[in-house]
Amino acid sequence: MNFPLIINLAVALAVCFALYRMQAAQLSFSTRVFTGMGVGVLLGGAIQALYGATSPEVAATGPYLNIVGSGYVKLLQMIIMPLIMVSIISAIIKLKDATALGKISVMTIGTLMATTMVAALIGVLMAKLFSLTAVGLTSSAAELARGTYLQGKLPDANAISLPSMILSFIPANPFLDMTGARKTSTIAVVLFSIFVGVSATGVAVKKPEIFDAFANFVKVAHAIVMRMVTLVLRLTPYGVFALMTQVVSESSIADILKLISFVAASYSALLLMFCVHLVLIAAVGLNPRRYVQKIFPVLAFAFTSRSSAGAIPMSVHTQTGRLGTPEGIANFAASFGATIGQNGCAGIYPAMLAVMIAPTVGIDPFTLPFIAQLVGVITIGSVGVAGVGGGATFAALIVLSAMNLPVALAGLLISIEPLIDMGRTALNVSGSITAGTITSRLMGQTDMAVFNNPAEVELDSEQLVS
């Protein structure tokens, strides 16, 4: 082990110890997450300034940081399926009106799809304002290789249709889907959990003693799973620190500057769409400023981890513990939002990419027919985009192939993909939380005492475990 690596790891361990001391001093969860992110940016920038993004020292440090960063994400992914199952089954058992399930599903998915449509239009607008085009861009060896890879993935994208995607949501083997084996496993587990919950309520009338035993079992399982969630969430500041340090230290400033217009346009679109979310929150009578303060930690995690699916446990905890959303609605929104209607990955990104690439084949992307077709394809294609790293690429393949545009040109953006993906993922999670909050509010189920409580409920405390 070389000396620079020892120094890097020693500094990283010192930061982790400082974060632990902050937790022991009972500093707020948001403060610790923000500190982890900020120090991660500073340390990553310092490492890159000293050694260079492609140096052996950075390459050697990355795997150790990955133990903390990716390890944390894996722990979150570990508890996703148990959390979804016990939460949804528990919520259905408590429901007095089973028809509420249909309303929750329609309102949640409808909000996700509608906001994705708006996101696509914002993507087109920003591409126009920043004059984005792929005409004249040159390709490096890495970009050409990426283009070839995307071309090879095209048959998989072309094989997808809306009927086949909807059919894939039905769990032929729910135990397989509990392993997360398929891209649509999350939705499949949601549907299986609904089926179990509805079946249990059907038993309640005929065999109440059996129902009571099952309900008690679910209550115990729910308490254990929520305890697991709390334990994992306590690692959030450390995970955010490690992930941010690794991303910043390995980012190429030269590549970012080369495509700075696309970076600026992307983040302008993401911020504008986030403002749309806040407008919707205000429209249902909630305070946008308080809303932002309450959801910041989960957005910070989504930004650093680049995993919409990994953010599900924290998203559910945030909605229930800070926003006053019932657990059933929170799980529906977080689960569906990780797969359907991702505003960033499946809305803004493919729209900007299509507008950017269209001029290379002589198509004017700012005609009404092109825009109408593009928005329609994006809205439908957003169904089933996996909530993991790479989901945006797959969404782009679906859209570009449907629009008969050259998919290989998407490889031109490989150098800035991680930087853009961070913002996209944060917007995806924001969209799912917005959908859950709106659904809860319109159904009159939001606990306004929780939402209006100025005291910050800690996401990693025992207060949320019941």
Short mmCIF file of C-alpha atoms in Angstrom, two decimals:
data_model
loop_
_atom_site.label_atom_id
_atom_site.label_comp_id
_atom_site.label_asym_id
_atom_site.label_seq_id
_atom_site.Cartn_x
_atom_site.Cartn_y
_atom_site.Cartn_z
CA MET A 1 0.00 0.00 0.00
CA ASN A 2 1.59 3.27 -1.15
CA PHE A 3 1.99 6.39 1.00
CA PRO A 4 -0.54 8.64 -0.89
CA LEU A 5 -3.20 5.95 -0.51
CA ILE A 6 -2.53 5.71 3.23
CA ILE A 7 -2.88 9.50 3.55
CA ASN A 8 -6.14 9.52 1.56
CA LEU A 9 -7.65 6.75 3.63
CA ALA A 10 -6.48 8.33 6.89
CA VAL A 11 -8.22 11.60 5.98
CA ALA A 12 -11.39 9.73 4.96
CA LEU A 13 -11.40 7.81 8.27
CA ALA A 14 -10.91 11.08 10.17
CA VAL A 15 -13.96 12.54 8.41
CA CYS A 16 -16.02 9.46 9.27
CA PHE A 17 -14.96 9.78 12.90
CA ALA A 18 -15.97 13.46 12.87
CA LEU A 19 -19.39 12.50 11.47
CA TYR A 20 -19.73 9.93 14.24
CA ARG A 21 -18.95 12.58 16.84
CA MET A 22 -21.59 14.82 15.28
CA GLN A 23 -24.13 12.01 15.69
CA ALA A 24 -23.04 11.47 19.30
CA ALA A 25 -23.49 15.21 19.88
CA GLN A 26 -27.07 14.79 18.54
CA LEU A 27 -26.64 17.22 15.65
CA SER A 28 -29.54 17.01 13.22
CA PHE A 29 -29.70 14.39 10.48
CA SER A 30 -29.86 17.10 7.78
CA THR A 31 -26.78 18.84 9.20
CA ARG A 32 -24.81 15.61 9.18
CA VAL A 33 -25.88 14.73 5.62
CA PHE A 34 -25.06 18.23 4.36
CA THR A 35 -21.68 18.11 6.13
CA GLY A 36 -20.89 14.71 4.60
CA MET A 37 -21.74 15.98 1.14
CA GLY A 38 -19.78 19.23 1.53
CA VAL A 39 -16.65 17.59 2.96
CA GLY A 40 -16.89 14.92 0.25
CA VAL A 41 -16.79 17.62 -2.44
CA LEU A 42 -13.79 19.30 -0.78
CA LEU A 43 -11.86 16.07 -0.27
CA GLY A 44 -12.65 14.79 -3.76
CA GLY A 45 -11.54 18.10 -5.27
CA ALA A 46 -8.33 18.06 -3.22
CA ILE A 47 -7.52 14.48 -4.28
CA GLN A 48 -8.06 15.34 -7.93
CA ALA A 49 -6.02 18.56 -7.65
CA LEU A 50 -3.10 16.67 -6.07
CA TYR A 51 -3.04 13.58 -8.26
CA GLY A 52 -5.33 14.05 -11.30
CA ALA A 53 -8.59 12.31 -12.12
CA THR A 54 -6.93 9.43 -13.99
CA SER A 55 -3.95 8.96 -11.65
CA PRO A 56 -3.05 5.60 -10.05
CA GLU A 57 -3.58 7.18 -6.62
CA VAL A 58 -7.21 8.03 -7.42
CA ALA A 59 -7.74 4.60 -8.97
CA ALA A 60 -6.37 2.95 -5.81
CA THR A 61 -8.42 5.11 -3.42
CA GLY A 62 -11.73 4.58 -5.25
CA PRO A 63 -12.30 0.92 -4.29
CA TYR A 64 -11.87 1.70 -0.57
CA LEU A 65 -14.31 4.59 -0.74
CA ASN A 66 -16.59 2.24 -2.64
CA ILE A 67 -16.78 -0.05 0.39
CA VAL A 68 -18.53 2.71 2.33
CA GLY A 69 -20.46 4.36 -0.52
CA SER A 70 -21.66 1.39 -2.55
CA GLY A 71 -21.89 -0.72 0.60
CA TYR A 72 -24.39 1.75 2.02
CA VAL A 73 -26.44 1.70 -1.19
CA LYS A 74 -26.47 -2.11 -1.13
CA LEU A 75 -27.77 -2.10 2.43
CA LEU A 76 -30.61 0.17 1.36
CA GLN A 77 -31.36 -2.08 -1.60
CA MET A 78 -31.34 -5.05 0.79
CA ILE A 79 -34.31 -3.70 2.75
CA ILE A 80 -36.39 -2.42 -0.20
CA MET A 81 -38.42 -5.58 -0.82
CA PRO A 82 -39.16 -6.37 2.85
CA LEU A 83 -40.11 -2.74 3.44
CA ILE A 84 -42.50 -2.66 0.47
CA MET A 85 -44.14 -5.95 1.40
CA VAL A 86 -44.81 -5.37 5.08
CA SER A 87 -45.75 -1.70 4.64
CA ILE A 88 -48.26 -2.24 1.87
CA ILE A 89 -49.81 -5.34 3.46
CA SER A 90 -50.05 -3.50 6.78
CA ALA A 91 -51.64 -0.46 5.11
CA ILE A 92 -54.26 -2.56 3.28
CA ILE A 93 -55.17 -4.43 6.46
CA LYS A 94 -55.84 -1.10 8.15
CA LEU A 95 -57.90 0.29 5.24
CA LYS A 96 -61.60 0.52 5.94
CA ASP A 97 -62.47 1.15 2.30
CA ALA A 98 -60.76 -1.17 -0.18
CA THR A 99 -61.76 1.09 -3.10
CA ALA A 100 -59.17 3.57 -1.78
CA LEU A 101 -56.51 1.28 -3.30
CA GLY A 102 -57.72 2.06 -6.79
CA LYS A 103 -57.81 5.78 -6.11
CA ILE A 104 -54.30 5.76 -4.67
CA SER A 105 -52.91 3.86 -7.67
CA VAL A 106 -54.63 6.00 -10.29
CA MET A 107 -53.72 9.30 -8.64
CA THR A 108 -50.10 8.32 -7.98
CA ILE A 109 -49.39 6.92 -11.44
CA GLY A 110 -51.37 9.72 -13.09
CA THR A 111 -49.27 12.35 -11.32
CA LEU A 112 -46.04 10.59 -12.27
CA MET A 113 -47.03 10.33 -15.94
CA ALA A 114 -48.33 13.90 -16.14
CA THR A 115 -45.17 15.35 -14.61
CA THR A 116 -43.03 13.28 -16.99
CA MET A 117 -44.90 14.85 -19.89
CA VAL A 118 -44.18 18.32 -18.50
CA ALA A 119 -40.54 17.32 -17.95
CA ALA A 120 -40.22 16.32 -21.61
CA LEU A 121 -41.53 19.70 -22.73
CA ILE A 122 -39.08 21.44 -20.40
CA GLY A 123 -36.27 19.35 -21.90
CA VAL A 124 -37.24 20.49 -25.39
CA LEU A 125 -37.43 24.11 -24.22
CA MET A 126 -33.96 24.06 -22.66
CA ALA A 127 -32.46 22.36 -25.69
CA LYS A 128 -33.87 25.24 -27.76
CA LEU A 129 -32.68 27.99 -25.39
CA PHE A 130 -29.14 26.55 -25.18
CA SER A 131 -29.03 25.70 -28.94
CA LEU A 132 -27.99 22.11 -28.26
CA THR A 133 -26.99 20.04 -31.27
CA ALA A 134 -24.81 17.01 -31.95
CA VAL A 135 -23.81 18.40 -35.35
CA GLY A 136 -20.06 18.90 -35.48
CA LEU A 137 -19.20 17.04 -32.28
CA THR A 138 -16.21 14.73 -32.62
CA SER A 139 -16.00 11.31 -31.02
CA SER A 140 -13.14 10.00 -28.91
CA ALA A 141 -12.32 6.30 -28.63
CA ALA A 142 -14.36 5.99 -25.45
CA GLU A 143 -17.36 7.70 -27.00
CA LEU A 144 -17.17 5.52 -30.09
CA ALA A 145 -17.01 2.42 -27.91
CA ARG A 146 -20.01 3.64 -25.96
CA GLY A 147 -21.89 4.27 -29.21
CA THR A 148 -21.16 0.73 -30.35
CA TYR A 149 -22.41 -0.61 -27.01
CA LEU A 150 -25.63 1.37 -27.29
CA GLN A 151 -26.13 0.12 -30.84
CA GLY A 152 -25.86 -3.43 -29.52
CA LYS A 153 -28.52 -2.71 -26.89
CA LEU A 154 -30.94 -1.39 -29.51
CA PRO A 155 -32.66 -4.77 -30.15
CA ASP A 156 -33.56 -4.98 -26.45
CA ALA A 157 -35.12 -1.52 -26.58
CA ASN A 158 -37.02 -2.28 -29.78
CA ALA A 159 -38.44 -5.45 -28.22
CA ILE A 160 -40.22 -3.43 -25.54
CA SER A 161 -43.88 -2.58 -26.01
CA LEU A 162 -46.43 -1.13 -23.63
CA PRO A 163 -48.49 -4.38 -23.43
CA SER A 164 -45.38 -6.48 -22.76
CA MET A 165 -44.17 -4.03 -20.13
CA ILE A 166 -47.54 -4.05 -18.33
CA LEU A 167 -47.56 -7.85 -18.49
CA SER A 168 -44.08 -7.93 -16.95
CA PHE A 169 -45.47 -6.21 -13.86
CA ILE A 170 -47.45 -9.37 -13.00
CA PRO A 171 -45.29 -11.64 -10.79
CA ALA A 172 -45.36 -15.17 -12.19
CA ASN A 173 -42.88 -16.06 -9.45
CA PRO A 174 -43.11 -13.53 -6.59
CA PHE A 175 -40.22 -15.16 -4.74
CA LEU A 176 -37.97 -14.53 -7.75
CA ASP A 177 -39.07 -10.90 -7.84
CA MET A 178 -38.26 -10.54 -4.15
CA THR A 179 -34.62 -11.02 -5.19
CA GLY A 180 -34.90 -8.07 -7.57
CA ALA A 181 -34.06 -10.30 -10.51
CA ARG A 182 -36.05 -8.28 -13.08
CA LYS A 183 -36.18 -4.59 -13.93
CA THR A 184 -39.85 -4.57 -12.97
CA SER A 185 -39.41 -6.62 -9.77
CA THR A 186 -40.29 -3.65 -7.54
CA ILE A 187 -43.71 -3.18 -9.14
CA ALA A 188 -44.24 -6.94 -9.18
CA VAL A 189 -43.64 -7.10 -5.42
CA VAL A 190 -46.05 -4.18 -4.93
CA LEU A 191 -48.77 -6.05 -6.82
CA PHE A 192 -48.09 -9.29 -4.92
CA SER A 193 -48.26 -7.40 -1.62
CA ILE A 194 -51.59 -5.87 -2.66
CA PHE A 195 -52.89 -9.32 -3.51
CA VAL A 196 -51.81 -10.67 -0.12
CA GLY A 197 -53.35 -7.70 1.73
CA VAL A 198 -56.67 -7.89 -0.12
CA SER A 199 -56.81 -11.66 0.44
CA ALA A 200 -56.20 -11.13 4.15
CA THR A 201 -59.07 -8.64 4.43
CA GLY A 202 -61.30 -11.20 2.73
CA VAL A 203 -60.48 -13.71 5.45
CA ALA A 204 -61.30 -11.18 8.20
CA VAL A 205 -65.08 -11.67 7.96
CA LYS A 206 -65.19 -15.47 7.71
CA LYS A 207 -62.24 -16.35 9.97
CA PRO A 208 -61.52 -13.39 12.26
CA GLU A 209 -59.24 -15.37 14.55
CA ILE A 210 -56.97 -16.29 11.63
CA PHE A 211 -57.02 -12.70 10.39
CA ASP A 212 -56.07 -11.41 13.85
CA ALA A 213 -53.13 -13.82 13.99
CA PHE A 214 -51.94 -12.74 10.54
CA ALA A 215 -52.40 -9.05 11.35
CA ASN A 216 -50.32 -9.52 14.51
CA PHE A 217 -47.61 -11.27 12.47
CA VAL A 218 -47.55 -8.39 9.99
CA LYS A 219 -47.35 -5.92 12.87
CA VAL A 220 -44.31 -7.70 14.30
CA ALA A 221 -42.66 -7.98 10.88
CA HIS A 222 -43.35 -4.31 10.23
CA ALA A 223 -41.71 -3.26 13.51
CA ILE A 224 -38.62 -5.36 12.76
CA VAL A 225 -38.27 -4.06 9.20
CA MET A 226 -38.68 -0.44 10.32
CA ARG A 227 -35.95 -1.03 12.90
CA MET A 228 -33.71 -2.28 10.07
CA VAL A 229 -34.49 0.84 8.07
CA THR A 230 -33.55 3.05 11.00
CA LEU A 231 -30.22 1.26 11.49
CA VAL A 232 -29.30 1.60 7.82
CA LEU A 233 -30.35 5.25 7.62
CA ARG A 234 -27.93 6.08 10.42
CA LEU A 235 -25.15 5.36 7.92
CA THR A 236 -26.43 7.98 5.46
CA PRO A 237 -23.89 10.76 6.24
CA TYR A 238 -21.00 8.31 5.79
CA GLY A 239 -22.41 6.92 2.55
CA VAL A 240 -23.06 10.39 1.12
CA PHE A 241 -19.51 11.48 2.06
CA ALA A 242 -17.86 8.47 0.40
CA LEU A 243 -20.01 8.63 -2.73
CA MET A 244 -19.43 12.36 -3.24
CA THR A 245 -15.68 12.07 -2.64
CA GLN A 246 -15.41 9.34 -5.24
CA VAL A 247 -17.50 11.14 -7.86
CA VAL A 248 -15.63 14.45 -7.55
CA SER A 249 -12.15 12.88 -7.46
CA GLU A 250 -12.83 10.85 -10.61
CA SER A 251 -14.59 13.56 -12.66
CA SER A 252 -12.68 15.07 -15.59
CA ILE A 253 -12.93 18.87 -15.59
CA ALA A 254 -11.75 18.99 -19.20
CA ASP A 255 -14.56 16.70 -20.35
CA ILE A 256 -17.12 18.69 -18.38
CA LEU A 257 -15.96 21.96 -19.93
CA LYS A 258 -16.11 20.42 -23.40
CA LEU A 259 -19.82 19.75 -22.97
CA ILE A 260 -20.58 22.60 -20.56
CA SER A 261 -23.59 23.74 -22.62
CA PHE A 262 -25.30 20.37 -22.18
CA VAL A 263 -24.45 20.35 -18.47
CA ALA A 264 -25.87 23.86 -18.02
CA ALA A 265 -28.97 23.08 -20.07
CA SER A 266 -29.56 19.83 -18.16
CA TYR A 267 -29.35 21.41 -14.73
CA SER A 268 -31.45 24.38 -15.83
CA ALA A 269 -34.14 21.93 -16.94
CA LEU A 270 -33.85 19.92 -13.73
CA LEU A 271 -34.18 23.02 -11.56
CA LEU A 272 -37.14 24.30 -13.58
CA MET A 273 -38.90 20.94 -13.23
CA PHE A 274 -38.21 20.96 -9.50
CA CYS A 275 -39.93 24.35 -9.39
CA VAL A 276 -42.91 22.72 -11.12
CA HIS A 277 -43.00 20.17 -8.29
CA LEU A 278 -43.08 23.01 -5.76
CA VAL A 279 -45.87 24.75 -7.65
CA LEU A 280 -47.92 21.52 -7.46
CA ILE A 281 -47.18 21.26 -3.74
CA ALA A 282 -48.36 24.85 -3.24
CA ALA A 283 -51.44 24.15 -5.35
CA VAL A 284 -52.64 21.52 -2.87
CA GLY A 285 -52.25 23.95 0.01
CA LEU A 286 -48.83 22.99 1.42
CA ASN A 287 -45.89 25.26 2.22
CA PRO A 288 -43.20 24.72 -0.48
CA ARG A 289 -40.37 26.07 1.67
CA ARG A 290 -41.15 23.73 4.55
CA TYR A 291 -41.56 20.90 2.04
CA VAL A 292 -38.04 21.48 0.64
CA GLN A 293 -36.53 21.58 4.12
CA LYS A 294 -38.12 18.26 4.99
CA ILE A 295 -37.13 16.36 1.83
CA PHE A 296 -33.56 17.69 1.51
CA PRO A 297 -31.78 14.65 3.06
CA VAL A 298 -33.36 12.15 0.66
CA LEU A 299 -32.61 14.39 -2.32
CA ALA A 300 -29.00 14.69 -1.16
CA PHE A 301 -28.72 10.90 -0.98
CA ALA A 302 -30.33 10.43 -4.41
CA PHE A 303 -27.96 13.04 -5.86
CA THR A 304 -24.83 11.29 -4.58
CA SER A 305 -25.91 7.65 -5.01
CA ARG A 306 -27.53 7.96 -8.47
CA SER A 307 -30.02 5.25 -7.46
CA SER A 308 -33.76 5.94 -7.50
CA ALA A 309 -34.47 2.43 -6.22
CA GLY A 310 -31.91 2.74 -3.43
CA ALA A 311 -33.68 5.88 -2.22
CA ILE A 312 -37.00 4.07 -1.63
CA PRO A 313 -36.51 3.37 2.11
CA MET A 314 -35.46 6.95 2.87
CA SER A 315 -38.22 8.30 0.65
CA VAL A 316 -40.87 6.32 2.54
CA HIS A 317 -39.41 7.39 5.89
CA THR A 318 -39.36 11.03 4.78
CA GLN A 319 -42.95 10.98 3.53
CA THR A 320 -44.35 9.32 6.64
CA GLY A 321 -42.16 10.93 9.31
CA ARG A 322 -41.82 14.47 7.96
CA LEU A 323 -44.59 15.09 5.45
CA GLY A 324 -47.45 13.32 7.20
CA THR A 325 -48.24 10.99 4.30
CA PRO A 326 -49.82 7.62 5.25
CA GLU A 327 -47.46 4.68 4.93
CA GLY A 328 -49.50 2.94 2.23
CA ILE A 329 -49.49 5.97 -0.09
CA ALA A 330 -45.82 6.65 0.65
CA ASN A 331 -44.84 3.12 -0.37
CA PHE A 332 -46.98 3.25 -3.50
CA ALA A 333 -45.42 6.53 -4.58
CA ALA A 334 -41.83 5.56 -3.79
CA SER A 335 -42.16 2.13 -5.43
CA PHE A 336 -44.00 3.25 -8.57
CA GLY A 337 -41.82 6.36 -8.83
CA ALA A 338 -38.67 4.22 -9.00
CA THR A 339 -39.97 2.52 -12.14
CA ILE A 340 -42.69 4.63 -13.77
CA GLY A 341 -42.55 8.23 -14.92
CA GLN A 342 -39.09 9.26 -13.81
CA ASN A 343 -39.04 12.99 -14.52
CA GLY A 344 -35.27 13.25 -14.90
CA CYS A 345 -34.11 9.99 -16.46
CA ALA A 346 -37.20 9.22 -18.55
CA GLY A 347 -38.47 12.76 -19.18
CA ILE A 348 -35.91 15.52 -19.52
CA TYR A 349 -32.89 13.49 -20.63
CA PRO A 350 -34.34 11.62 -23.65
CA ALA A 351 -36.14 14.78 -24.79
CA MET A 352 -32.94 16.83 -24.81
CA LEU A 353 -31.02 14.02 -26.45
CA ALA A 354 -33.60 13.61 -29.24
CA VAL A 355 -33.64 17.36 -29.96
CA MET A 356 -29.84 17.39 -29.96
CA ILE A 357 -29.49 14.44 -32.36
CA ALA A 358 -32.39 15.18 -34.76
CA PRO A 359 -30.50 17.86 -36.80
CA THR A 360 -27.75 15.32 -37.65
CA VAL A 361 -30.25 13.49 -39.88
CA GLY A 362 -31.86 16.62 -41.31
CA ILE A 363 -34.87 16.80 -38.98
CA ASP A 364 -36.08 20.07 -37.49
CA PRO A 365 -36.82 19.14 -33.85
CA PHE A 366 -38.85 22.26 -33.16
CA THR A 367 -41.83 21.49 -35.37
CA LEU A 368 -45.14 20.70 -33.69
CA PRO A 369 -45.46 17.16 -35.17
CA PHE A 370 -41.97 16.20 -33.98
CA ILE A 371 -42.51 17.60 -30.47
CA ALA A 372 -45.95 15.99 -30.14
CA GLN A 373 -44.59 12.60 -31.21
CA LEU A 374 -41.56 12.97 -28.94
CA VAL A 375 -43.62 13.83 -25.85
CA GLY A 376 -46.01 10.95 -26.53
CA VAL A 377 -43.19 8.44 -26.97
CA ILE A 378 -41.45 9.68 -23.81
CA THR A 379 -44.62 9.50 -21.70
CA ILE A 380 -45.41 5.94 -22.79
CA GLY A 381 -41.76 4.87 -22.78
CA SER A 382 -41.31 6.08 -19.22
CA VAL A 383 -43.26 3.06 -18.02
CA GLY A 384 -40.85 0.46 -16.74
CA VAL A 385 -37.58 2.39 -16.78
CA ALA A 386 -35.47 0.72 -14.10
CA GLY A 387 -34.70 2.87 -11.07
CA VAL A 388 -31.00 2.10 -11.06
CA GLY A 389 -27.90 3.54 -12.68
CA GLY A 390 -28.28 3.21 -16.46
CA GLY A 391 -32.04 3.67 -16.50
CA ALA A 392 -31.71 6.96 -18.37
CA THR A 393 -29.62 5.31 -21.07
CA PHE A 394 -32.28 2.66 -21.60
CA ALA A 395 -35.00 5.31 -21.70
CA ALA A 396 -32.99 7.22 -24.31
CA LEU A 397 -32.63 4.07 -26.43
CA ILE A 398 -36.39 3.50 -26.38
CA VAL A 399 -37.12 7.09 -27.41
CA LEU A 400 -34.38 7.44 -30.05
CA SER A 401 -35.24 4.13 -31.71
CA ALA A 402 -38.97 4.98 -31.72
CA MET A 403 -38.15 8.34 -33.34
CA ASN A 404 -35.82 6.68 -35.90
CA LEU A 405 -32.81 8.67 -34.67
CA PRO A 406 -29.21 7.35 -34.56
CA VAL A 407 -28.67 5.91 -31.08
CA ALA A 408 -24.88 5.72 -31.38
CA LEU A 409 -24.60 9.50 -31.04
CA ALA A 410 -25.81 9.21 -27.45
CA GLY A 411 -22.31 7.93 -26.68
CA LEU A 412 -20.99 11.48 -27.15
CA LEU A 413 -22.14 12.31 -23.62
CA ILE A 414 -20.35 9.45 -21.86
CA SER A 415 -17.77 11.74 -20.24
CA ILE A 416 -20.37 13.81 -18.35
CA GLU A 417 -22.90 11.04 -17.77
CA PRO A 418 -22.21 10.65 -14.00
CA LEU A 419 -22.48 14.40 -13.39
CA ILE A 420 -25.81 14.69 -15.22
CA ASP A 421 -27.14 11.47 -13.69
CA MET A 422 -26.77 12.85 -10.18
CA GLY A 423 -29.23 15.66 -10.86
CA ARG A 424 -31.57 13.42 -12.83
CA THR A 425 -31.83 10.91 -9.98
CA ALA A 426 -32.56 13.63 -7.42
CA LEU A 427 -35.38 14.89 -9.66
CA ASN A 428 -36.74 11.34 -10.06
CA VAL A 429 -37.02 10.98 -6.30
CA SER A 430 -38.49 14.47 -5.97
CA GLY A 431 -41.15 13.48 -8.51
CA SER A 432 -42.11 10.33 -6.61
CA ILE A 433 -42.36 12.21 -3.30
CA THR A 434 -44.42 14.92 -5.01
CA ALA A 435 -46.80 12.26 -6.36
CA GLY A 436 -47.23 10.72 -2.92
CA THR A 437 -47.72 14.09 -1.23
CA ILE A 438 -50.31 15.25 -3.77
CA THR A 439 -52.20 11.94 -3.62
CA SER A 440 -52.25 12.00 0.17
CA ARG A 441 -53.40 15.62 0.26
CA LEU A 442 -56.18 15.20 -2.32
CA MET A 443 -57.49 12.15 -0.50
CA GLY A 444 -57.55 14.11 2.75
CA GLN A 445 -55.15 11.73 4.50
CA THR A 446 -52.17 14.02 5.12
CA ASP A 447 -51.35 14.50 8.80
CA MET A 448 -50.98 18.28 8.81
CA ALA A 449 -49.69 18.25 12.38
CA VAL A 450 -46.67 16.28 11.15
CA PHE A 451 -46.18 18.43 8.06
CA ASN A 452 -46.48 21.72 9.94
CA ASN A 453 -44.31 20.61 12.85
CA PRO A 454 -41.30 22.97 12.77
CA ALA A 455 -39.26 20.54 14.85
CA GLU A 456 -37.20 18.32 12.56
CA VAL A 457 -37.99 14.63 13.04
CA GLU A 458 -34.77 12.68 12.64
CA LEU A 459 -34.99 9.99 9.97
CA ASP A 460 -32.50 7.79 11.82
CA SER A 461 -34.14 8.03 15.25
CA GLU A 462 -36.44 5.69 17.14
CA GLN A 463 -39.28 8.24 16.79
CA LEU A 464 -40.28 6.70 13.46
CA VAL A 465 -40.19 3.11 14.66
CA SER A 466 -43.51 1.89 15.99
#
